[in-house]
CSV table of C-alpha atoms in Angstrom, one decimal:
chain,number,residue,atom,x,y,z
A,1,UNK,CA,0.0,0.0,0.0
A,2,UNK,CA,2.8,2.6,0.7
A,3,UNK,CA,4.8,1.6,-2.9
A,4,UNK,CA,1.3,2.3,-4.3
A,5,UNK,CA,0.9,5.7,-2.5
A,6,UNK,CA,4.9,6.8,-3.0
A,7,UNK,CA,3.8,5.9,-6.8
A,8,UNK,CA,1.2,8.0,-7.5
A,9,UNK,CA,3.0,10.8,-5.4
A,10,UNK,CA,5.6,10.9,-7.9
A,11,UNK,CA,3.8,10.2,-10.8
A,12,UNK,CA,1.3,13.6,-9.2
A,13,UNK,CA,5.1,15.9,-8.7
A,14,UNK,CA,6.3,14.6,-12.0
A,15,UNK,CA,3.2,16.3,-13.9
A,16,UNK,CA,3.2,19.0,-12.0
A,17,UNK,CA,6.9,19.2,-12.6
A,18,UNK,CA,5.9,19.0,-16.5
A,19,UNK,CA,3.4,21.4,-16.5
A,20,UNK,CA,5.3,24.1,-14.1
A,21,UNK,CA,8.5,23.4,-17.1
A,22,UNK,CA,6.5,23.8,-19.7
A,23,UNK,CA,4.1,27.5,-18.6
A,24,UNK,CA,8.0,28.5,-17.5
A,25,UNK,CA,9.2,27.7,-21.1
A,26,UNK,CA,6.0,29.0,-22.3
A,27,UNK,CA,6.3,32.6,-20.2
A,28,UNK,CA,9.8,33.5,-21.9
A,29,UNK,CA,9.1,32.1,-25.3
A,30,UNK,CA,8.3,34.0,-29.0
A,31,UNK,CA,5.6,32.3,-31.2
A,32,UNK,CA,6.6,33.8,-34.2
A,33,UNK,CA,3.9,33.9,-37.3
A,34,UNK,CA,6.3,32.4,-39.9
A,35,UNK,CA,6.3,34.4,-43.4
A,36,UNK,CA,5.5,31.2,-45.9
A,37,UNK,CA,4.5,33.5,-48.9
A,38,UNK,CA,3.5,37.4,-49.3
A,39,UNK,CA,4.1,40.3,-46.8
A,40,UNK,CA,2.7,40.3,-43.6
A,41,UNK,CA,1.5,43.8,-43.7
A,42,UNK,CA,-1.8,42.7,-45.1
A,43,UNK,CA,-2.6,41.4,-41.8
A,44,UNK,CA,-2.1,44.8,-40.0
A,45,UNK,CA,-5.5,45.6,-38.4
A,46,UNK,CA,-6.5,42.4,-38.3
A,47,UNK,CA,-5.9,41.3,-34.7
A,48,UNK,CA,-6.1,37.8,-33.7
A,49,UNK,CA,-6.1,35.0,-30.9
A,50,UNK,CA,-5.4,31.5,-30.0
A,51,UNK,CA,-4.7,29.4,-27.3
A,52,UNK,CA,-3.0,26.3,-26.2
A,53,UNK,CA,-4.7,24.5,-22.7
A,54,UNK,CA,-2.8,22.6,-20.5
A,55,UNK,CA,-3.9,20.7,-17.2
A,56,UNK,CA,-4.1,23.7,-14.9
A,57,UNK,CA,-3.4,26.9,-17.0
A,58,UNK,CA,-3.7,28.0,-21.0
A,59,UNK,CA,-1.0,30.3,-23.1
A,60,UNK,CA,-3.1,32.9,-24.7
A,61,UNK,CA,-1.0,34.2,-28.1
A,62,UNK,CA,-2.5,37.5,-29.9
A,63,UNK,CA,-1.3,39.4,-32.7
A,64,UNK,CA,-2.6,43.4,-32.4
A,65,UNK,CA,-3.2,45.5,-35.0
A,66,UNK,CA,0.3,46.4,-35.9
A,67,UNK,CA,1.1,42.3,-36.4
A,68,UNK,CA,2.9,42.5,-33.2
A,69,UNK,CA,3.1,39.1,-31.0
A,70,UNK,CA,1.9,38.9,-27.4
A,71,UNK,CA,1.1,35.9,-24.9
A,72,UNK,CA,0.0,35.4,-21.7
A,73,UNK,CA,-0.8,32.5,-19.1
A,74,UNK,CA,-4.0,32.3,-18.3
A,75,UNK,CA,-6.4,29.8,-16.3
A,76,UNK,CA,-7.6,26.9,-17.8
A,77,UNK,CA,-9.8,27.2,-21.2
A,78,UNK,CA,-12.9,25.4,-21.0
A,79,UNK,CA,-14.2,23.9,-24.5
A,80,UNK,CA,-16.3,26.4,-26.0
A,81,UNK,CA,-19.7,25.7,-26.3
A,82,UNK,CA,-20.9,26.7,-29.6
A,83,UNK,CA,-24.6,27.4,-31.2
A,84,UNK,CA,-26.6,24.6,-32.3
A,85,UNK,CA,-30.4,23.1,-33.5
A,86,UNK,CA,-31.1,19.6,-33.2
A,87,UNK,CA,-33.8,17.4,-34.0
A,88,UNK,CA,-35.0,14.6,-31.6
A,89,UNK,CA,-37.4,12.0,-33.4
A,90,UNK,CA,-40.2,11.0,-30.7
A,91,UNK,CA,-43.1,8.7,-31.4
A,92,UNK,CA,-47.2,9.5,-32.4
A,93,UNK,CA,-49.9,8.1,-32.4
A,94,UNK,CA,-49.3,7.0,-36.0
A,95,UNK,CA,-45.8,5.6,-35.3
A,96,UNK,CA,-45.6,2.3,-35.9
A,97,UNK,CA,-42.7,-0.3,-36.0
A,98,UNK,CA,-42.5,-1.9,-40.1
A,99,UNK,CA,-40.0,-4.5,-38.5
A,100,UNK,CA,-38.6,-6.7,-35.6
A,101,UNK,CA,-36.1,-5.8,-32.8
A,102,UNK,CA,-32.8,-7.4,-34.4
A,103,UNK,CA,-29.3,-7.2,-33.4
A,104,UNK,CA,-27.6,-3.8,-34.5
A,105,UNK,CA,-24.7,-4.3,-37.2
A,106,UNK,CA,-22.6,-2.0,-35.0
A,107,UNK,CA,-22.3,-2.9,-31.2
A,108,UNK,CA,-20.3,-0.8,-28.5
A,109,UNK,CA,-20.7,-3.0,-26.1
A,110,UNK,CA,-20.3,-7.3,-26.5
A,111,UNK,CA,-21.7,-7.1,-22.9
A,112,UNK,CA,-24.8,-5.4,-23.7
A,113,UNK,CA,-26.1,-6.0,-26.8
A,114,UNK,CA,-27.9,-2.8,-29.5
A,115,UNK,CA,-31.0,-3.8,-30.9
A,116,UNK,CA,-32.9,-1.7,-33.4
A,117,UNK,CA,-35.8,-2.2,-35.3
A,118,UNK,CA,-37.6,0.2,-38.5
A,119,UNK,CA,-40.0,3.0,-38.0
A,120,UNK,CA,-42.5,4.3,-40.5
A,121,UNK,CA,-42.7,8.0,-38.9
A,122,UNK,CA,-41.4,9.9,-35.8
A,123,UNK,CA,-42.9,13.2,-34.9
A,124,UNK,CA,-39.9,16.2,-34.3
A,125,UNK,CA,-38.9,18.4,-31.8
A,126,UNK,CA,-36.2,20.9,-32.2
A,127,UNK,CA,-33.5,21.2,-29.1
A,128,UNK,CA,-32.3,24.5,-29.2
A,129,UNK,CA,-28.0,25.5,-27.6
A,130,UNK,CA,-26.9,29.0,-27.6
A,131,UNK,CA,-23.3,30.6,-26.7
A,132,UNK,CA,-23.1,34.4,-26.9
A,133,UNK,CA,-20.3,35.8,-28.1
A,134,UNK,CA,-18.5,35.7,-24.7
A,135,UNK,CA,-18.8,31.5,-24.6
A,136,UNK,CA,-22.1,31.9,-21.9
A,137,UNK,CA,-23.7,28.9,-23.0
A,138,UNK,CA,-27.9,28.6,-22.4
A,139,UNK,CA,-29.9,25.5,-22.9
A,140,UNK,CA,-33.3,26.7,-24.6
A,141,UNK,CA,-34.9,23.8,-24.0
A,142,UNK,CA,-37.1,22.3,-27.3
A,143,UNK,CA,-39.5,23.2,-29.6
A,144,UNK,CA,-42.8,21.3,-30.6
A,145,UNK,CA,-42.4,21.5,-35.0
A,146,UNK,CA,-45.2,20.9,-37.1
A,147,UNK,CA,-42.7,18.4,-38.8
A,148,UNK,CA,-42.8,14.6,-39.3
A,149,UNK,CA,-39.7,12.3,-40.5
A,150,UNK,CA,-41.5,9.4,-43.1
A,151,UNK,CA,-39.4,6.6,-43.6
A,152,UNK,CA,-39.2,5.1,-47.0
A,153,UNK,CA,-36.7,3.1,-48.8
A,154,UNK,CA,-34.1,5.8,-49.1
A,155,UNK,CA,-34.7,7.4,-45.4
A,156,UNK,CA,-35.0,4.5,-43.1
A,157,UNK,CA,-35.6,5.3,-39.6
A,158,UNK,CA,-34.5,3.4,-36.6
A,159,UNK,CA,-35.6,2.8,-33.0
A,160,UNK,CA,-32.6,1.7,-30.8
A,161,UNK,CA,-32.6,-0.2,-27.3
A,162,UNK,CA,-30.6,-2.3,-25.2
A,163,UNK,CA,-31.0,-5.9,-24.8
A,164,UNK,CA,-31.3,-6.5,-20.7
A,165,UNK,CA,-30.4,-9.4,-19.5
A,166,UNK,CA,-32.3,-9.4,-16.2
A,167,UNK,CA,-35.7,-8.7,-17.8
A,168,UNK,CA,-34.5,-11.0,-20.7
A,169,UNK,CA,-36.2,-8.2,-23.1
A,170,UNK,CA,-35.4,-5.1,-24.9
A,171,UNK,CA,-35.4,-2.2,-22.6
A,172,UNK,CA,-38.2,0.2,-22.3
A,173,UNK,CA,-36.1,3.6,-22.6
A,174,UNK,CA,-35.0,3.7,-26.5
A,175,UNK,CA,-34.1,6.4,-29.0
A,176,UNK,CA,-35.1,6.5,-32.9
A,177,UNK,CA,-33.2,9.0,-35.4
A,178,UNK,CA,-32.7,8.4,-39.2
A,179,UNK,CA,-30.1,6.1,-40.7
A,180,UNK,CA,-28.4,8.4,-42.7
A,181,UNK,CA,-29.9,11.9,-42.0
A,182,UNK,CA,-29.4,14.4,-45.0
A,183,UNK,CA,-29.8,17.8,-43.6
A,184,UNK,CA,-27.9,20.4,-42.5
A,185,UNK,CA,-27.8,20.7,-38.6
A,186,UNK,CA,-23.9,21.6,-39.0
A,187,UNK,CA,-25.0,25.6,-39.7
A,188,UNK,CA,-28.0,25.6,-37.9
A,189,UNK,CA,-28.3,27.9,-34.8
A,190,UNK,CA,-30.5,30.3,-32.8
A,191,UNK,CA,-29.8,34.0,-33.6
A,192,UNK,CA,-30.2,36.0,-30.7
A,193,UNK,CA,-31.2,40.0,-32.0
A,194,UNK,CA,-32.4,42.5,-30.3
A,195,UNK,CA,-34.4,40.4,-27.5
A,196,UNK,CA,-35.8,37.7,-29.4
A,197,UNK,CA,-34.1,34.2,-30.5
A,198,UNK,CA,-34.9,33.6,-34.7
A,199,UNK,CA,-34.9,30.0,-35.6
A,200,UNK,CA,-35.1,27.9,-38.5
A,201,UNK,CA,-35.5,24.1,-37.9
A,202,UNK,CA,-32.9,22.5,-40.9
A,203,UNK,CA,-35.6,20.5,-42.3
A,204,UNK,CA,-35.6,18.5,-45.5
A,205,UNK,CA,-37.6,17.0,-48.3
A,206,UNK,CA,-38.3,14.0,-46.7
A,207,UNK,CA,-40.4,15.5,-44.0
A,208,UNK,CA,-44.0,16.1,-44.2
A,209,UNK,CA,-45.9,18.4,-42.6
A,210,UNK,CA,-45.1,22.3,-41.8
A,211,UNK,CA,-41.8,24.1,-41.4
A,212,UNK,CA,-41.8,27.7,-40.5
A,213,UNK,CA,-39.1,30.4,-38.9
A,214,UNK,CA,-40.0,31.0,-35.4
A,215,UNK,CA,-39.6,34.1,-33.2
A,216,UNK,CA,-39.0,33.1,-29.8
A,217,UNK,CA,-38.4,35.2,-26.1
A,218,UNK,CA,-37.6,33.3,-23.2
A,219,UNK,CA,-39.9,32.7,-20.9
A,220,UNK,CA,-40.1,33.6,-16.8
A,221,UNK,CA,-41.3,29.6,-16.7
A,222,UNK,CA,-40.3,26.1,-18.1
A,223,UNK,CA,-43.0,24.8,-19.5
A,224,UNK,CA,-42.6,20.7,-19.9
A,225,UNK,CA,-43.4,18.5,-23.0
A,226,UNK,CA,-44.9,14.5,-22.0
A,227,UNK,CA,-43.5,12.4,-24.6
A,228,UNK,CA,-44.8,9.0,-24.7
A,229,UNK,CA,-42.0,6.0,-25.0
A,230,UNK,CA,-42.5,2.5,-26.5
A,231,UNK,CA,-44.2,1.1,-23.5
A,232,UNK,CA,-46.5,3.7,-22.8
A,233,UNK,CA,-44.6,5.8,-20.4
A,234,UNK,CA,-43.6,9.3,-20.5
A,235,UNK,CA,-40.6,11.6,-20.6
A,236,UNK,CA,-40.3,14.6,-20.4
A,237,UNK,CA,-39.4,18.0,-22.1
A,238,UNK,CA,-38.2,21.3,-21.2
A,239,UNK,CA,-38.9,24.0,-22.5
A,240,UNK,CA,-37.7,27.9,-21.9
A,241,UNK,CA,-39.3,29.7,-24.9
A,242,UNK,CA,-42.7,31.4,-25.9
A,243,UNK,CA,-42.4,30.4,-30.1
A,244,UNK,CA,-44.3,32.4,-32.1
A,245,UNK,CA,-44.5,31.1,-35.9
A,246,UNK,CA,-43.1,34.6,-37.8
A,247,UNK,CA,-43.4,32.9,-41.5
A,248,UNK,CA,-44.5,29.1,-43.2
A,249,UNK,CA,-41.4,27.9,-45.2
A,250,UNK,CA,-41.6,25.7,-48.5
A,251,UNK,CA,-42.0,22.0,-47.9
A,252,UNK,CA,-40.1,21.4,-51.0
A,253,UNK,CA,-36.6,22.4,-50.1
A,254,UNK,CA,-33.6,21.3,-47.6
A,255,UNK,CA,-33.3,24.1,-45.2
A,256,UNK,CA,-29.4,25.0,-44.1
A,257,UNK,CA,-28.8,28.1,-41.9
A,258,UNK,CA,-30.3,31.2,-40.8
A,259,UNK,CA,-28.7,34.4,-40.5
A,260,UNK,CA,-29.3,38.2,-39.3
A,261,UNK,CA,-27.8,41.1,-41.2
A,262,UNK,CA,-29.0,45.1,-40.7
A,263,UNK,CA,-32.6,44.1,-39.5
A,264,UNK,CA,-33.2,41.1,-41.9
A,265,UNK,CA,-33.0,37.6,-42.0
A,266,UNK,CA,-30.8,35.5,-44.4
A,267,UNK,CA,-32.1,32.0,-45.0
A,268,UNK,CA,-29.5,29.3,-46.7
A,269,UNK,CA,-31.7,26.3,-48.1
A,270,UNK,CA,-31.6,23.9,-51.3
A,271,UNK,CA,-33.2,21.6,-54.1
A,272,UNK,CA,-32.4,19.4,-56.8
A,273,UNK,CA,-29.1,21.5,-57.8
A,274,UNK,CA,-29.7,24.7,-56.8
A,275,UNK,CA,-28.7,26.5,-53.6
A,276,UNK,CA,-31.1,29.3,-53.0
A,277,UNK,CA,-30.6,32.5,-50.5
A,278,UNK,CA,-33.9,34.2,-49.3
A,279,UNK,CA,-34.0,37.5,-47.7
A,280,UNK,CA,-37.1,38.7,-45.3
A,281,UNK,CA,-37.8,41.7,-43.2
A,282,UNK,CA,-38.1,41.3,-39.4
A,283,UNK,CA,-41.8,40.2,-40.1
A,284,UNK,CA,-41.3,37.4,-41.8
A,285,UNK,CA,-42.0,39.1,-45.4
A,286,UNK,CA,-39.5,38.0,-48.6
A,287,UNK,CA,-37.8,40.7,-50.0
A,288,UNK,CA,-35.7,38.9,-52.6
A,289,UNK,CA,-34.1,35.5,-53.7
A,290,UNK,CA,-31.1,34.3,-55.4
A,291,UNK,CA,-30.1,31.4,-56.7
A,292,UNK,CA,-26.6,29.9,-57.4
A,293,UNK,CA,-26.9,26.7,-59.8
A,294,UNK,CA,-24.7,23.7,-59.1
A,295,UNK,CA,-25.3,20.0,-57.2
A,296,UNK,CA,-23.4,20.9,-54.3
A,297,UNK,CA,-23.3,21.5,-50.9
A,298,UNK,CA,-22.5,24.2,-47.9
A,299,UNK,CA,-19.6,23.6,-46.4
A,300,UNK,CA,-18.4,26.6,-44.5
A,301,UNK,CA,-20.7,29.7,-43.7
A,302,UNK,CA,-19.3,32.9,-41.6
A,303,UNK,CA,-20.9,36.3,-41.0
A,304,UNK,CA,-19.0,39.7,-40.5
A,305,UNK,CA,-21.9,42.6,-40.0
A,306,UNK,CA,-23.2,42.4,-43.4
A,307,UNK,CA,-21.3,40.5,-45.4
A,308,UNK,CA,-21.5,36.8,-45.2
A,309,UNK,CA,-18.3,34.0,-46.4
A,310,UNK,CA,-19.5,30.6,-47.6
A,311,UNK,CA,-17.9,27.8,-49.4
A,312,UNK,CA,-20.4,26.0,-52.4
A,313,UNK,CA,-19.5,24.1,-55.1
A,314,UNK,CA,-15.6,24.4,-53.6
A,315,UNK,CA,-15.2,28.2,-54.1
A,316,UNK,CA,-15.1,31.0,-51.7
A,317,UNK,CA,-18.1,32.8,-51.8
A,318,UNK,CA,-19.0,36.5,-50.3
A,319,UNK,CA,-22.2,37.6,-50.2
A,320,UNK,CA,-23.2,41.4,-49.3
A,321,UNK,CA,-26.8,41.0,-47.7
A,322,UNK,CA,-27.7,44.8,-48.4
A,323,UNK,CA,-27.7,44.4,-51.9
A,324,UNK,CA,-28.0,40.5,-52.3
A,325,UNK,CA,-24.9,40.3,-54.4
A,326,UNK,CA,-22.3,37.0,-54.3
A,327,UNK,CA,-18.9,37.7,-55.8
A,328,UNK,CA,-16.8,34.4,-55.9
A,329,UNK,CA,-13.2,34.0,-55.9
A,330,UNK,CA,-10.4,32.5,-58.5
A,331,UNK,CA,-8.1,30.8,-55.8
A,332,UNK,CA,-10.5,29.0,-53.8
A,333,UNK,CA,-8.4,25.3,-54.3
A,334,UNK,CA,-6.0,26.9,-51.4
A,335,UNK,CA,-8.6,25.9,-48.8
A,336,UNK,CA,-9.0,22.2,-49.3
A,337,UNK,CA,-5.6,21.1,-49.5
A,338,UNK,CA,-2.2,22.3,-48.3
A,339,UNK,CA,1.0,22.1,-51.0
A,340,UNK,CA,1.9,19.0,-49.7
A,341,UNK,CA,-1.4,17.8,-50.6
A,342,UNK,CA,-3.0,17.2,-46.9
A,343,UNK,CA,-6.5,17.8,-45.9
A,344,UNK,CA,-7.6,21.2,-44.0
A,345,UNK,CA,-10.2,22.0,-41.5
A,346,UNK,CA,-11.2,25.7,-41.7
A,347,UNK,CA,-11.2,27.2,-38.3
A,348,UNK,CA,-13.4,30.6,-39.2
A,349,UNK,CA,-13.2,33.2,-42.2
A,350,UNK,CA,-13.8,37.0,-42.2
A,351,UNK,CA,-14.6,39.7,-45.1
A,352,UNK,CA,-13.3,42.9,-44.6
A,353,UNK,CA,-12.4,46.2,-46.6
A,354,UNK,CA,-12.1,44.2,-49.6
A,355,UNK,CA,-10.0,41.1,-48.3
A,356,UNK,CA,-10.7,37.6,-47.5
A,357,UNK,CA,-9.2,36.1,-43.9
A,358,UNK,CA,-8.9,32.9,-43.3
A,359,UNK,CA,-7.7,30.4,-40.3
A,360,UNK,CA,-7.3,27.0,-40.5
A,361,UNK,CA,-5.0,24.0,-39.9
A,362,UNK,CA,-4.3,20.6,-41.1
A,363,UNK,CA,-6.3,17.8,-39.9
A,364,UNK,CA,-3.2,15.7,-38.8
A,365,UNK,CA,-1.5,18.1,-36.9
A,366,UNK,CA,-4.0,21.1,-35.4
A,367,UNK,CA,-1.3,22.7,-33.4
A,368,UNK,CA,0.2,24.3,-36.4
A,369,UNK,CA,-2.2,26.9,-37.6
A,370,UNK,CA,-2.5,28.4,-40.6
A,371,UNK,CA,-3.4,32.0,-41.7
A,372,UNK,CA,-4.3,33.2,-44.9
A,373,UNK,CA,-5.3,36.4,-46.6
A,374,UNK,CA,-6.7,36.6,-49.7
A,375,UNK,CA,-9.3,38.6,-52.4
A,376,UNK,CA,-10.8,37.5,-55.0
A,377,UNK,CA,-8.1,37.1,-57.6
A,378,UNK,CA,-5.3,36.0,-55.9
A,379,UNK,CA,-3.4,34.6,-52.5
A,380,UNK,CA,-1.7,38.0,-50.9
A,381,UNK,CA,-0.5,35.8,-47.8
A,382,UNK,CA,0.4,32.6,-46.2
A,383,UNK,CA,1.9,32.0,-42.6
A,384,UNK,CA,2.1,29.7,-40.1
A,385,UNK,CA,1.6,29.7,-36.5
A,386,UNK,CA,3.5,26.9,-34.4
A,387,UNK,CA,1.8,26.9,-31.2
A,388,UNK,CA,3.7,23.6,-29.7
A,389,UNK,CA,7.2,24.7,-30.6
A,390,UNK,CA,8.1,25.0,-26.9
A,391,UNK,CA,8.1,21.5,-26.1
A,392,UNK,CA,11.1,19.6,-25.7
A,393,UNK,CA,11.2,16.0,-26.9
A,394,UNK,CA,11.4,15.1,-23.3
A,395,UNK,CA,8.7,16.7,-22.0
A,396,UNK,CA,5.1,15.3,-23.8
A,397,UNK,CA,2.3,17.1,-22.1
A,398,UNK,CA,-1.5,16.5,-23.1
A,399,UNK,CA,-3.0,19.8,-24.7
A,400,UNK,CA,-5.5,21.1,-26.8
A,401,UNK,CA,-4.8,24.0,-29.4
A,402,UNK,CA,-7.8,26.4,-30.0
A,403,UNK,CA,-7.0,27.5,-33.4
A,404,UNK,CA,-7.0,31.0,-34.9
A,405,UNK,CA,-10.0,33.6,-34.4
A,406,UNK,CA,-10.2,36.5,-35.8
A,407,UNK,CA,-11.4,39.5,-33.1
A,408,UNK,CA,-14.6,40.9,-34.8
């Protein structure tokens, strides 16, 4: 027992020994932005943050406005939270089970056995996650759509449930969601403006019933949702909003992402091979629509006041929501692989005064970061930030790299 205890004493000074080396290292170190192509200047009033987390404290490293470097230690970074709808699939009085309980494909546990079976129909409710801008993170509860998920033979939904051995039975407490669900949930989020939350479930052509964009203010209250289960119990709901339905949506279209620019609301949605942007006034009226032709899909979207970035059909895309104009750009290739051919995750892009800004960093190593400004012709600059150069061979401690934000 006391070689046990003397163990994990030195094994608790050795990572504090670690940690104290490395925020030591850290303090008295330069993270230089290394020039790969282009001058630097282009960056100047275009401040920026990241940070690495340790254990017990996080390095915070900025560039200003004049491209000068600066870090600090800091306490611990939590994960941010971040924005997000999502549906949950809950049974009707018309849901009905079109096969039996069989053993799931994939199993997680050999001890416990998955079982799922197929389900014609599951009525939706929307589960609603905002962060402000300051990472405060609110659970809104969820919203009672008008929308039902019909299975067919190319959307199959499943109920799943536990086998349990000392009932010899499935268990009573289940979940259902789609097999392969097509939508969009990745750019989905509440918009919080001027009092009000502005939501847009990211439904898609293979539900039936009634979509709309709801206008939402929290309420003093929760208000709770029964939902009946497989056996005829109930769970329940919570929910923290009084919904108002501000305007009924086509049923014909794949709905993507909401935004707010200068009063009015910026709807992304889709069919067949067109990707369509709708603008409205604050009352739910359409002002205009545009369309950009192509069978592709949305697969970056970021807002600076009124302009907003998105990546379609692989390009770089800006669109200025006063005047509902998109203006594409030449060199969009840069931002799916690096030179070395690797892939890249894009960390967050930002239009201003006529340049593109973009952070990102390879999907095999995150901890080098990658910044690059651009407009719509041509690359004007490439660096790279090494936020791990610090350690020593000798010294591997666990950490997580926040990549590159640009301050808005």
């Amino acid at each position: 027992m006391r070689k046990t205890t003397t163990f994990m004493i030195v094994i608790a000074l050795i990572g504090v020994l670690c940690s104290s080396v490395f925020l030591f290292t850290a303090k008295h170190a330069r993270f230089p932005l290394k020039n790969e192509q282009g001058n630097r200047s282009v960056l100047k009033n275009i401040p920026f943050d990241s940070i690495v987390s340790l254990n017990d404290a996080s390095i915070l490293v900025s560039y200003d406005n004049d491209t000068q470097q600066h870090h600090e230690i800091k306490k611990s970074q939590k994960d941010p939270s971040r924005s997000s709808l999502n549906f949950t699939y809950v049974r009707d009085d018309d849901c009905k089970p079109i096969s039996d309980w069989q053993k799931a494909q994939e199993q997680y546990d050999a001890s416990t056995p998955l079982y799922e079976r197929k389900l014609n129909q599951a009525k939706l409710y929307l589960s609603a996650m905002y962060t402000d801008k300051n990472n405060n993170f609110k659970d809104l509860g969820f919203i009672q759509t008008e929308l039902i998920y019909k299975a067919d033979e190319q959307h199959i939904l499943k109920e799943q449930a536990y086998y349990e051995k000392g009932t010899n039975g499935i268990a009573s407490s289940s979940w259902i969601e789609p097999e392969n669900f097509e939508g969009s949930e990745e750019w989905s989020q509440p918009v919080y403006y001027h009092g009000y939350y502005y939501i847009l479930p990211p439904s898609t052509i293979s539900m039936s019933g009634y979509n709309y964009i709801y206008r939402a203010k929290e309420r003093e209250s929760v208000k709770q949702y029964a939902i009946p289960t497989q056996d005829q119990n109930y769970y329940s709901m919570d929910n923290r909003l009084d919904v108002e339905k501000l305007t009924k949506l086509r049923t014909n279209r794949n709905y993507l992402a909401l935004r707010i620019s200068s009063n009015h609301l910026i709807v992304f949605s889709q069919k067949d091979n067109q990707l369509y942007i709708t603008k409205y006034d604050d009352k739910g009226n359409q002002i205009k629509e545009i369309t950009i032709n192509n069978n592709s899909y949305l697969s970056a979207l970021y807002q600076n006041d009124e302009y907003i970035c998105f990546i379609y059909n692989n390009k770089l895309q800006v669109l200025n929501t006063d005047s509902m104009k998109v203006k594409a750009t030449e060199n969009s290739d840069i931002l799916s692989k690096d030179t070395d051919g690797n892939s890249v995750i894009i960390n967050e892009i930002l239009y201003k005064n006529g340049k593109i800004y973009v952070s990102m960093y390879k999907d095999a190593d995150y901890f080098i970061n990658t910044v690059i400004v651009m407009d719509f012709e041509k690359t004007l600059y490439i660096g790279t930030l090494d936020l791990l150069h610090v350690k020593t061979n000798a010294i591997e401690m666990p950490a997580i790299n926040y990549p590159v934000t640009f301050r808005r």
